XYZ file of C-alpha atoms in Angstrom:
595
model
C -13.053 25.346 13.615
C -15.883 24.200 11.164
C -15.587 19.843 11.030
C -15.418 17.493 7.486
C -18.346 16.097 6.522
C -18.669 12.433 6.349
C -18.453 10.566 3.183
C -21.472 8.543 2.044
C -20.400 7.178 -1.032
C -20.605 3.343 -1.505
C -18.154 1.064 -1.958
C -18.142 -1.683 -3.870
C -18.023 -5.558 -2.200
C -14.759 -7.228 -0.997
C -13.875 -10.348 -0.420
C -10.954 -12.348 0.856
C -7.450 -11.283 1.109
C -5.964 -7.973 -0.083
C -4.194 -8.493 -3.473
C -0.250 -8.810 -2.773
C -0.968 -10.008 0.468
C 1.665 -12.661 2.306
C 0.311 -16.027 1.871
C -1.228 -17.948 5.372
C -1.462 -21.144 5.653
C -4.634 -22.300 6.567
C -5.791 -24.596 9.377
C -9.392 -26.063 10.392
C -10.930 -23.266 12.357
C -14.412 -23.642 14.490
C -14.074 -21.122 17.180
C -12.157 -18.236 18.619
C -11.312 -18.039 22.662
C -10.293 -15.865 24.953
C -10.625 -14.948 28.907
C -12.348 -11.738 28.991
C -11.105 -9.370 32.066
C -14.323 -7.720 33.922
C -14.980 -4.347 32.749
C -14.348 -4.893 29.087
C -16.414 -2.531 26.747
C -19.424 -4.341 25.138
C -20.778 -2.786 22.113
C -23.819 -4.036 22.525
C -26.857 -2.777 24.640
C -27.304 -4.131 28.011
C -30.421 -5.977 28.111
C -31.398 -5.866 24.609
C -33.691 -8.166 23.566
C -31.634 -9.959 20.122
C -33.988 -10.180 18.343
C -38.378 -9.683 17.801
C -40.905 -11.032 16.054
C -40.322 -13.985 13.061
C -36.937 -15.703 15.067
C -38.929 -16.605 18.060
C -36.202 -17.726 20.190
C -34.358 -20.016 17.588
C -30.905 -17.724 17.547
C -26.964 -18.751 16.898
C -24.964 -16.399 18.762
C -21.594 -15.527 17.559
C -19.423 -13.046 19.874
C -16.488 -11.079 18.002
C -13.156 -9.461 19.309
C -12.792 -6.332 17.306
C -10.254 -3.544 17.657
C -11.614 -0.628 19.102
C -11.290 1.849 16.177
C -12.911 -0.603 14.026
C -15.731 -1.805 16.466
C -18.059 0.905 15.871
C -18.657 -0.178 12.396
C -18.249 -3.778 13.030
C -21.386 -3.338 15.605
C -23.120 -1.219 12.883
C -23.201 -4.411 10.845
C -24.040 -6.238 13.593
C -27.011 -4.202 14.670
C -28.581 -4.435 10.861
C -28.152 -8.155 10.839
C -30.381 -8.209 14.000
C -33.126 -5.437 12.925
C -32.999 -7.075 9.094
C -33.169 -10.803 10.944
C -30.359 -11.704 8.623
C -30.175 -15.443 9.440
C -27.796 -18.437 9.200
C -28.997 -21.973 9.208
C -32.363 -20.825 9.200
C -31.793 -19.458 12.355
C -31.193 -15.261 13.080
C -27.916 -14.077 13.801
C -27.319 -13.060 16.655
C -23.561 -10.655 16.659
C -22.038 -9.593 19.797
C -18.932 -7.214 19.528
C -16.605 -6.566 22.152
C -13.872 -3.801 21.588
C -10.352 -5.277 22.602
C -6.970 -3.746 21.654
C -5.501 -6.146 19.526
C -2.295 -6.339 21.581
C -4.261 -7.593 24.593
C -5.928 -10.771 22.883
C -2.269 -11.145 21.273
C -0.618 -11.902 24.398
C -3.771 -13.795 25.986
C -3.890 -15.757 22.339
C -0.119 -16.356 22.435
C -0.248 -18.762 25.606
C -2.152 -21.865 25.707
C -4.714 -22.989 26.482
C -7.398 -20.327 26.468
C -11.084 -20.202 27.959
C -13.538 -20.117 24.854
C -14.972 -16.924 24.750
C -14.967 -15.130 20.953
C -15.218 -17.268 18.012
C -14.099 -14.416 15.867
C -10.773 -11.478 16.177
C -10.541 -8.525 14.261
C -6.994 -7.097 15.120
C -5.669 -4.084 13.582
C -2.941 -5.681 11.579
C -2.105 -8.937 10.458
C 1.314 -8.706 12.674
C -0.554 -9.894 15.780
C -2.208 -12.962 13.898
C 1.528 -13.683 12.838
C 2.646 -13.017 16.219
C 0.704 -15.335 17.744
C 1.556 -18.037 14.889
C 5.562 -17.717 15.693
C 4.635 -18.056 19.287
C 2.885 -21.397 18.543
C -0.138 -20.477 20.491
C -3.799 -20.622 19.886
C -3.897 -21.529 16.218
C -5.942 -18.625 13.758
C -6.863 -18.571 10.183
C -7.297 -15.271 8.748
C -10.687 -15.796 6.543
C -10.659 -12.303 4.425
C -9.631 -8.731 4.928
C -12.254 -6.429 5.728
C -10.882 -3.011 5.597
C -7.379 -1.027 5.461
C -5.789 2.691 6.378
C -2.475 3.555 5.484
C 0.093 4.834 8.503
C 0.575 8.596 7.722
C 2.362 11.856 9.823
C -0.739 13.557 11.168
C 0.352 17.373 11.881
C -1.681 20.227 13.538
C -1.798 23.101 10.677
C 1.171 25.502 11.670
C 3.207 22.239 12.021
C 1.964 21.249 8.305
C 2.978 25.238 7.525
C 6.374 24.639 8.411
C 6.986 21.095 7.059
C 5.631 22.379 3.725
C 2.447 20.922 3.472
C 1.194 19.689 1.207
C 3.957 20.152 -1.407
C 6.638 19.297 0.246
C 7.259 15.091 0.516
C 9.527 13.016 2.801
C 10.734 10.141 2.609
C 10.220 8.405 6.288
C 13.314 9.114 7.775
C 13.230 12.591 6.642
C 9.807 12.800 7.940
C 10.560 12.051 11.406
C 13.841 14.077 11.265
C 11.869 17.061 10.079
C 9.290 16.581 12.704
C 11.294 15.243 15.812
C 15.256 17.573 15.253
C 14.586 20.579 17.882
C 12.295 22.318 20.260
C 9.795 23.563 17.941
C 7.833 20.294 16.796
C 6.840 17.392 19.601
C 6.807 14.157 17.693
C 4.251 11.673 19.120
C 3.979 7.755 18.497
C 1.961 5.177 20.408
C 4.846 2.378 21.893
C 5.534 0.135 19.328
C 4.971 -2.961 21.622
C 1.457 -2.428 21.934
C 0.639 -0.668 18.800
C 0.573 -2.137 15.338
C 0.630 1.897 14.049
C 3.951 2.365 16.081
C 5.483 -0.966 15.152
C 4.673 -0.695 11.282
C 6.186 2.665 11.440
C 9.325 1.824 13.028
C 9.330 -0.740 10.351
C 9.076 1.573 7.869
C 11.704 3.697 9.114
C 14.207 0.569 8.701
C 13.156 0.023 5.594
C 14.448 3.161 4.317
C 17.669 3.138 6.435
C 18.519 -0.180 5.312
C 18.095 1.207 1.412
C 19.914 4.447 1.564
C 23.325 3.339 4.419
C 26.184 1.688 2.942
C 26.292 -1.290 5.534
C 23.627 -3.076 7.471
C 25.670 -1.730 10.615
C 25.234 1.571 9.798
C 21.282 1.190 8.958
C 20.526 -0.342 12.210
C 22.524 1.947 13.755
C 20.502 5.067 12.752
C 17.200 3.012 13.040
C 18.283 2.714 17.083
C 18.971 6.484 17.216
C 15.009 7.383 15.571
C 13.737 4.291 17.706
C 15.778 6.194 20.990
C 14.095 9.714 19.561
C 10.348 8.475 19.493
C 10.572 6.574 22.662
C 11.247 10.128 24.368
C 7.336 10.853 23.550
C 5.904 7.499 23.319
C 2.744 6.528 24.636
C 1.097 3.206 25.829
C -1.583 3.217 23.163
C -2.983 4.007 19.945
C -5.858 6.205 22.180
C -3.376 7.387 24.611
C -1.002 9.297 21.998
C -4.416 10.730 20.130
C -4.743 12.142 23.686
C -1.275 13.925 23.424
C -2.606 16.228 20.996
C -3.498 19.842 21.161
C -7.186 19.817 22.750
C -7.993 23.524 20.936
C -5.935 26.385 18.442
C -5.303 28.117 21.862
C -1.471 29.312 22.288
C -1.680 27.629 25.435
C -2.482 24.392 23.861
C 0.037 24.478 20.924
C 2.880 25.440 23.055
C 2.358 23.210 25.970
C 5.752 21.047 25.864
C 3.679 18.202 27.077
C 1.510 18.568 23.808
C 2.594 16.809 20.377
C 2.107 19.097 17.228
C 2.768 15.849 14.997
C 2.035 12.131 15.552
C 2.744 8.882 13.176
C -0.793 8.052 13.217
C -3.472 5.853 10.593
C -5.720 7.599 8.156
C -8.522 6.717 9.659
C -7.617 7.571 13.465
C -7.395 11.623 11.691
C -10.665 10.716 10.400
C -11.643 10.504 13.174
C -10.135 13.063 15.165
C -11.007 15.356 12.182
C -14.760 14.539 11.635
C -15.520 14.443 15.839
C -16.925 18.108 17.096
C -14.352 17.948 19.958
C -11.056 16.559 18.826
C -9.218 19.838 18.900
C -7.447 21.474 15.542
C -7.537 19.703 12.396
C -4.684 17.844 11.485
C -3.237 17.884 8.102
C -1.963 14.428 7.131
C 1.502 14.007 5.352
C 2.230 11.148 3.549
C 5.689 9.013 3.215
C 7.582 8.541 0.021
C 8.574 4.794 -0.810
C 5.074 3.245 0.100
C 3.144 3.655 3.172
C 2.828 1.269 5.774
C -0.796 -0.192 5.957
C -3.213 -1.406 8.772
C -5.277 -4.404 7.034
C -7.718 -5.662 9.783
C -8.079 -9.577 9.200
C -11.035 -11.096 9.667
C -9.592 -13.821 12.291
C -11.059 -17.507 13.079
C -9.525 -19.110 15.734
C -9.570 -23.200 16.129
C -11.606 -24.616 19.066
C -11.835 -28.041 18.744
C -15.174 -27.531 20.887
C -16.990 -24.875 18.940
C -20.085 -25.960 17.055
C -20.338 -26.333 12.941
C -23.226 -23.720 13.480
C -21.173 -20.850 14.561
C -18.375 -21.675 12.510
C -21.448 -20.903 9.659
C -22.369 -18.143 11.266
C -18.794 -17.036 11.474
C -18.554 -17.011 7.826
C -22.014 -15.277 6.940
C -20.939 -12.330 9.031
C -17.748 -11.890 7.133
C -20.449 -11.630 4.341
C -22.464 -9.399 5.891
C -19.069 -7.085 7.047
C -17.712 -7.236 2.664
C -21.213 -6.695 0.850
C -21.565 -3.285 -0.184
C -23.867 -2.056 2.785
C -20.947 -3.710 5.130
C -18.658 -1.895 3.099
C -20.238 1.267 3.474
C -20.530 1.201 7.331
C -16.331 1.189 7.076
C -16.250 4.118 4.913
C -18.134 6.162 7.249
C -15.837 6.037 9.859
C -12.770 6.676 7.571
C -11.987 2.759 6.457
C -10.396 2.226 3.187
C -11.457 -0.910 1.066
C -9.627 -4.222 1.837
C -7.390 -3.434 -1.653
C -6.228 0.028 0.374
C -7.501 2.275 -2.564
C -7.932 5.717 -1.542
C -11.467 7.062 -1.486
C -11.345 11.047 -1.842
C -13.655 11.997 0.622
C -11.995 9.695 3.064
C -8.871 10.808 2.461
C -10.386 14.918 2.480
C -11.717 14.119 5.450
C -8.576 12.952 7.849
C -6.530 16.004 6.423
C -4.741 14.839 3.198
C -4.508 16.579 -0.151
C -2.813 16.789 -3.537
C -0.089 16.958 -4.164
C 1.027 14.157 -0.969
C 1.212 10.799 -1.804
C -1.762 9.274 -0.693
C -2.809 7.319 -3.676
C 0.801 5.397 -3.511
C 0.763 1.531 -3.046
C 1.818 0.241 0.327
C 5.146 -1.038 0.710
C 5.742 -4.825 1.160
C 4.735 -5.794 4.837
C 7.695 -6.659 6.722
C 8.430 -10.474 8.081
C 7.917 -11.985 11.006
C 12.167 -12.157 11.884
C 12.214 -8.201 10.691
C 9.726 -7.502 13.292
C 10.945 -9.429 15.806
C 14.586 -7.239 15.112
C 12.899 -4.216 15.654
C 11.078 -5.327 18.773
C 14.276 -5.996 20.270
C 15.980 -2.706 19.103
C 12.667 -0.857 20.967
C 12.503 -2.983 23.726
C 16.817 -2.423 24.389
C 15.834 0.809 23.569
C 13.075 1.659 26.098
C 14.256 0.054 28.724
C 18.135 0.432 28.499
C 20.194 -2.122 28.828
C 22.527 -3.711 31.449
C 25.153 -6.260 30.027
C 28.157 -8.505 31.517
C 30.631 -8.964 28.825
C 33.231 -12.012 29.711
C 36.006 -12.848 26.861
C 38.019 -15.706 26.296
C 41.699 -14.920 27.295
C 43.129 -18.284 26.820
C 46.287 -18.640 24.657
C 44.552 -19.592 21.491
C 42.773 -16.201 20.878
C 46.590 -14.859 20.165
C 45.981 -17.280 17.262
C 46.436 -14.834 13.839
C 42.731 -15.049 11.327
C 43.688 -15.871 7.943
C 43.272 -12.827 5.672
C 43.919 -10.245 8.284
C 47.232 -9.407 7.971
C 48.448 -11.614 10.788
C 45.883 -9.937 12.855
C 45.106 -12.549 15.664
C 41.485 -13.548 17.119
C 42.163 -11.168 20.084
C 43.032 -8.214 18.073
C 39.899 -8.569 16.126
C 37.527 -8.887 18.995
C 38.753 -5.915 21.028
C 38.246 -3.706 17.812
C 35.036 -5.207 17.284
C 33.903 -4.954 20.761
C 34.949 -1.055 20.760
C 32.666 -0.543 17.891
C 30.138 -2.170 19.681
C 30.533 0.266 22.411
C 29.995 3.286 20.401
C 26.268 1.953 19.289
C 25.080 2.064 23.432
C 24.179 5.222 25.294
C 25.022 7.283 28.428
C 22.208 4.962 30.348
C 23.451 1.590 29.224
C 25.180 -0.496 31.493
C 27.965 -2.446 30.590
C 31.264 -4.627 32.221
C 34.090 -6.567 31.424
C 35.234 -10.488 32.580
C 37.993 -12.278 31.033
C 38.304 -15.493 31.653
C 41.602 -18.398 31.572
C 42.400 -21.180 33.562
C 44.086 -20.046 36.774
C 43.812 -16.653 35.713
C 43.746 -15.613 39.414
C 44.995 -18.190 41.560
C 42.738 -21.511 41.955
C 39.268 -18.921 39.814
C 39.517 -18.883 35.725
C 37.877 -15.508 35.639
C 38.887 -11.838 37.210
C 36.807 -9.023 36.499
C 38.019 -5.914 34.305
C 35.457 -3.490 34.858
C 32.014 -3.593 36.947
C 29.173 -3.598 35.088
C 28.092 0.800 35.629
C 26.207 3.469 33.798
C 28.459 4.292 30.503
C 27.446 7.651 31.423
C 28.964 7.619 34.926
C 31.876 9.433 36.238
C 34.609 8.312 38.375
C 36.516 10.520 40.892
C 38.841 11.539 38.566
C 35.776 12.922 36.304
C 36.444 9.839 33.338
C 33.298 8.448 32.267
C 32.859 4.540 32.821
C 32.392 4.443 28.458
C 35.932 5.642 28.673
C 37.524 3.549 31.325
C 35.641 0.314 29.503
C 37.229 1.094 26.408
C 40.591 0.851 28.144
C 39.603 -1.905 29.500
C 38.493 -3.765 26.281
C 41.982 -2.436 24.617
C 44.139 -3.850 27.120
C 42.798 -7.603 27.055
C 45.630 -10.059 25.438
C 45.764 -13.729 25.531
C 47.522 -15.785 28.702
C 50.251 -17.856 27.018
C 49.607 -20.066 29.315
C 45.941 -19.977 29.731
C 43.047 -22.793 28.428
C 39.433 -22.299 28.185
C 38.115 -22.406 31.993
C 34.474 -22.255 30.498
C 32.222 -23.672 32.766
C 33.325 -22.286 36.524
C 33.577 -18.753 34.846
C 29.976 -19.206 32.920
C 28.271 -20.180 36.785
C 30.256 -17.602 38.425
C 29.248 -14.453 35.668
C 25.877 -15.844 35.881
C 25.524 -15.637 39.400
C 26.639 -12.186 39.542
C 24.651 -10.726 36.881
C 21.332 -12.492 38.637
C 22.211 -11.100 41.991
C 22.999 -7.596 40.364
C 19.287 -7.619 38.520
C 18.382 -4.290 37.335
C 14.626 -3.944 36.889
C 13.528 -1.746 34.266
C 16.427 -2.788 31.804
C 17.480 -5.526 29.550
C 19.467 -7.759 31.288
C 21.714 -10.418 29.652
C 25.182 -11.796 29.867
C 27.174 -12.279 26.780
C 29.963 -14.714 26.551
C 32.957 -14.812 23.795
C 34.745 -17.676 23.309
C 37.205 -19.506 20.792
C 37.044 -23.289 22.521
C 35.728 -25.819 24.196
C 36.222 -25.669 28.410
C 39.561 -27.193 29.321
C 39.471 -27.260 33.273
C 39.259 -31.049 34.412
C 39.163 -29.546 38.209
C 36.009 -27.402 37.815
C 32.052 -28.226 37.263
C 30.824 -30.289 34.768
C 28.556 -29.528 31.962
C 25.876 -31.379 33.339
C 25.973 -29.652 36.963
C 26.446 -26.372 35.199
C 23.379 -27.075 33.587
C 21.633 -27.290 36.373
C 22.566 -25.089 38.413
C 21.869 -22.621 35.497
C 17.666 -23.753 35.848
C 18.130 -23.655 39.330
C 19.161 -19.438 38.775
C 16.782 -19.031 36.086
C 13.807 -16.810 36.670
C 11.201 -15.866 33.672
C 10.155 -12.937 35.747
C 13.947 -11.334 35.796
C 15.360 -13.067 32.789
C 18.951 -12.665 31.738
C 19.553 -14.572 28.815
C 23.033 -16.014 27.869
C 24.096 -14.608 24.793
C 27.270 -17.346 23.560
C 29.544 -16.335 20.617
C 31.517 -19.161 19.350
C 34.606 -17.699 17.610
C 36.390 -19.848 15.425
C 35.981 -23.832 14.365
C 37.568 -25.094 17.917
C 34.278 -24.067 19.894
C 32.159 -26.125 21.425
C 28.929 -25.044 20.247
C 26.853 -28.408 21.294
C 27.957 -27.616 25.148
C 27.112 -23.667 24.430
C 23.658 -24.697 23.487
C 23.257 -26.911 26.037
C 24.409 -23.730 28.805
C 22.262 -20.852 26.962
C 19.173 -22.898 26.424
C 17.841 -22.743 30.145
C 18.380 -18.700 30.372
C 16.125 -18.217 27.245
C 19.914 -17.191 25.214
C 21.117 -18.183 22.361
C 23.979 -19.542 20.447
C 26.139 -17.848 17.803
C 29.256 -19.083 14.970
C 31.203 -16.211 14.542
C 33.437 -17.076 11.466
C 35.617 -13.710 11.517
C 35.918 -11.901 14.628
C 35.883 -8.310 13.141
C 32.097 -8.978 13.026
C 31.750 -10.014 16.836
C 29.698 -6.531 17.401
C 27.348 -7.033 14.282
C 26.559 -10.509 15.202
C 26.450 -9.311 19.192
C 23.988 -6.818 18.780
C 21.782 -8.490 16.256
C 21.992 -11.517 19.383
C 20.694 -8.563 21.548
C 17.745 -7.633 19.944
C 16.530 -10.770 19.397
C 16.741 -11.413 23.163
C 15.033 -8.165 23.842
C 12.087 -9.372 21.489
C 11.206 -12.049 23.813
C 11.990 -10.443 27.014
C 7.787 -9.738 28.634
C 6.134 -7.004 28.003
């Protein structure tokens, strides 16, 4: 099939921030750092000479970070600068680029400190910049955007045929209905925890659920299902799922079940694919109703107290260099959009889009750090499954009726919550029932209900565990008798869900209560304490997820238990929103479980 052209038009000079961008705050930056692992790809010719004739040997050398779709160009700049002898102080610049995936340097950038390595980072997407901000490690400064492609559906052309294309619009959950309901489509995406495409996407996709459902419930809850449908063909990478389409128009190719006919994809990753002489068919690119989601590649300081005032310069007359016209048109080339994100018609041509789709459409509003960590923990619960201890206060004041509920008591609204909880996990979840109450079974404040199993599993009888859980969770009632025996069921719970670890899952133990603990004869808070850092292990975490119900809990003491498991802490006012407030607790666990 005959390739696209590339576009040579120029583009006109861009500096700073994209309009309508978040603001940053701004600190002192001199330097960027960052241990380099042996092998890494070095744009740069080995043993080439930086530079000939009027520098002499009076050079500042700068070394950049750049993500690989975007270090071709950023090299192409860099390779003028050194034939033109652009200088800087008087002295030639002297630009080394280094493709990185920008998840990589996020996670080495997100622990402290660092070896000094790169004094500048061009990542993909601002989210990694802010990632590493809300993980308070090596501190950035974004100095200007240098280029932008909006996230699109990238289809090979019988897949377009059948989706409409390019009439026919979708809004993003339509899209990836349309593309992912069946056997006849394969809908790729690169894994959202490595990929600022995936992620932005996903993000996307919640957007519009959370706009069109009733209830917040019922948005996350058919975000989860899409986030469950794409992880069936996710892939590692951004490179890896362009590898997952068809190589040629061969029927072998476009029916091969292991071969995706669509992928959520950038603009300029089809340019790519579209303008290289063996990427395979075409793709047509379909565009989202309700604004696009948008890759913005920051031009990224980071502050190293020993970096040099002369690089920091030089730092800042590349970034120049990479927004004056000739800069400018290097990006365009290779299927950039300007900083701004307007579309350039031969770009846009070029990686398979066309009128009537969408493509000139602002980009939505970039979501926030606490949306992204949501989703992070919806993908992460939803890639790896989870496996979750449930233990529920039983003492006598749970029977204790919730003003405006019909005389409705703490109990009744917790089982019902719970059960809808239940319904929002799958067949490969794994979940189990405590209840807890002083001398519930002889001298132990604890028994357990139901072992923590696959929902999907099947006793002898041939009842799934889903279904014996749920009889379980309908048949708790308080003890008339019973007080809170917090602490000796909190160790004991603990201890079991450490020594039952499942690797590959989510792990976490979640803990309902309505007091504060009430057994004189059991451990302290202090020893529990310990004993809790003692069981601790970042390596198989299972964070303690507490749920204070009602104004008698002791949420100083549940802080004090949750903090060494990495858990958290939770007022639950009325307990007919236990599940909302339970799985929102999950995800945000799952966000900072390691990837």
């Amino acid at each position: 099939m005959g390739r696209h052209s590339l576009p040579d038009g120029s583009a006109p000079a861009r500096t700073g921030a994209r309009r309508g961008a978040r603001p940053r705050a701004l600190v002192l930056a001199t330097g960027l750092v960052l241990t380099v692992a042996a092998g890494t790809v070095v744009a740069l010719e080995g043993g080439l000479l930086p530079f000939g004739g009027p520098c002499g040997g009076d050079v500042t050398r700068l070394d950049v970070a750049a993500s690989p779709d975007i270090a071709p160009a950023v090299e192409a700049v860099a390779k003028t600068a050194r034939e033109d002898s652009a200088r800087t102080d008087g002295r030639c610049l002297d630009v080394r680029v280094t493709s990185r995936s920008a998840h990589e340097i996020a996670d080495a950038f997100g622990q402290r400190p660092v070896d000094p390595e790169f004094q500048v980072w061009i990542p993909d997407s601002s989210l990694w910049v802010d990632r590493v901000g809300a993980e308070r490690g090596t501190p950035l400064t974004t100095a200007g955007i240098i280029a932008s492609s909006p996230v699109a559906l990238g289809t090979v052309p019988r897949a377009a045929k059948s989706l409409g294309w390019p009439e026919k619009t979708y809004t993003w959950p339509e899209l990836t209905r349309a593309t992912a309901a069946g056997d006849a489509l394969h809908l790729g995406i690169a894994d959202p925890s490595r990929s600022a495409t995936g992620l932005l996407s996903l993000a996307r996709i919640s957007a519009a659920n959370t706009k069109k459902a009733p209830d917040r419930v019922t948005a996350d809850t058919r975000t989860a299902a899409t986030a469950r449908l794409l992880n069936q063909r996710a892939a590692d990478g951004d490179e890896q799922a362009m590898a997952t389409l068809p190589r040629d128009a061969s029927g072998a190719e476009q029916n091969n079940p292991r071969r995706n006919q669509a992928l959520l994809l950038s603009e300029q990753a089809a340019f790519a694919h579209n303008t290289r002489a063996d990427g395979g068919p075409d793709l047509d690119l379909l565009y989202p109703e309700g604004g696009t989601a948008r890759l913005d590649y920051p031009y990224t300081l980071v502050d190293n107290s020993e970096t040099d005032p002369e690089r920091s310069r030089a730092a800042n007359r590349f970034l120049t260099l990479l927004s004056e016209p000739a800069g400018q048109r290097a990006l365009r080339r290779i299927g950039f959009r300007a900083p701004t994100g307007e579309a350039e018609p031969k770009v846009v041509k070029a990686a398979g889009g066309r009128d009537p789709q969408p493509y000139s459409t602002a980009p939505a509003e970039p979501p926030t750090a606490k949306e992204l960590q949501a989703l992070m923990g919806m993908w992460t619960i939803t890639v790896q499954s989870a496996r979750l201890s449930t233990v529920v206060d039983a003492s006598a004041s749970m029977g204790a009726p919730v003003p405006g509920h019909n005389g409705r008591s703490r109990m009744d609204l917790a089982k019902n919550s719970l059960l809808q909880a239940l319904t929002t996990f799958t067949s490969e979840d794994e979940i189990g029932l405590w209840k807890f109450a002083t001398s519930l079974d002889g001298d132990k404040d604890y028994v357990e209900l139901s072992p923590t199993e696959r929902l999907g599993g099947r006793d002898k009888g041939g009842s799934t565990h889903r279904e014996a859980l749920a009889g379980a969770f309908g048949a708790l009632a308080p003890q008339p008798q019973g007080a809170t025996g917090l602490y000796d069921t909190t160790l004991a719970a603990y201890e079991k869900a450490r020594s039952t670890y499942a690797s590959g899952k989510f792990n976490a133990l979640v803990i309902l209560t309505d007091g504060a603990n009430d057994d004189a004869h059991g451990i302290g808070l202090d020893a529990l304490v310990g004993e809790l850092k003692k069981l601790s292990d970042p390596k198989r975490p299972v964070p303690l997820i507490a749920l204070a119900i009602g104004p008698e809990a002791d949420t100083s003491a549940l802080n004090r238990i949750v903090a060494p498991t990495g858990g958290s802490t939770h007022r639950v006012s009325d307990p007919s929103q236990i599940h909302q407030v339970m799985l929102k607790a999950i995800m945000a666990a799952g966000s900072n479980v390691p990837r």
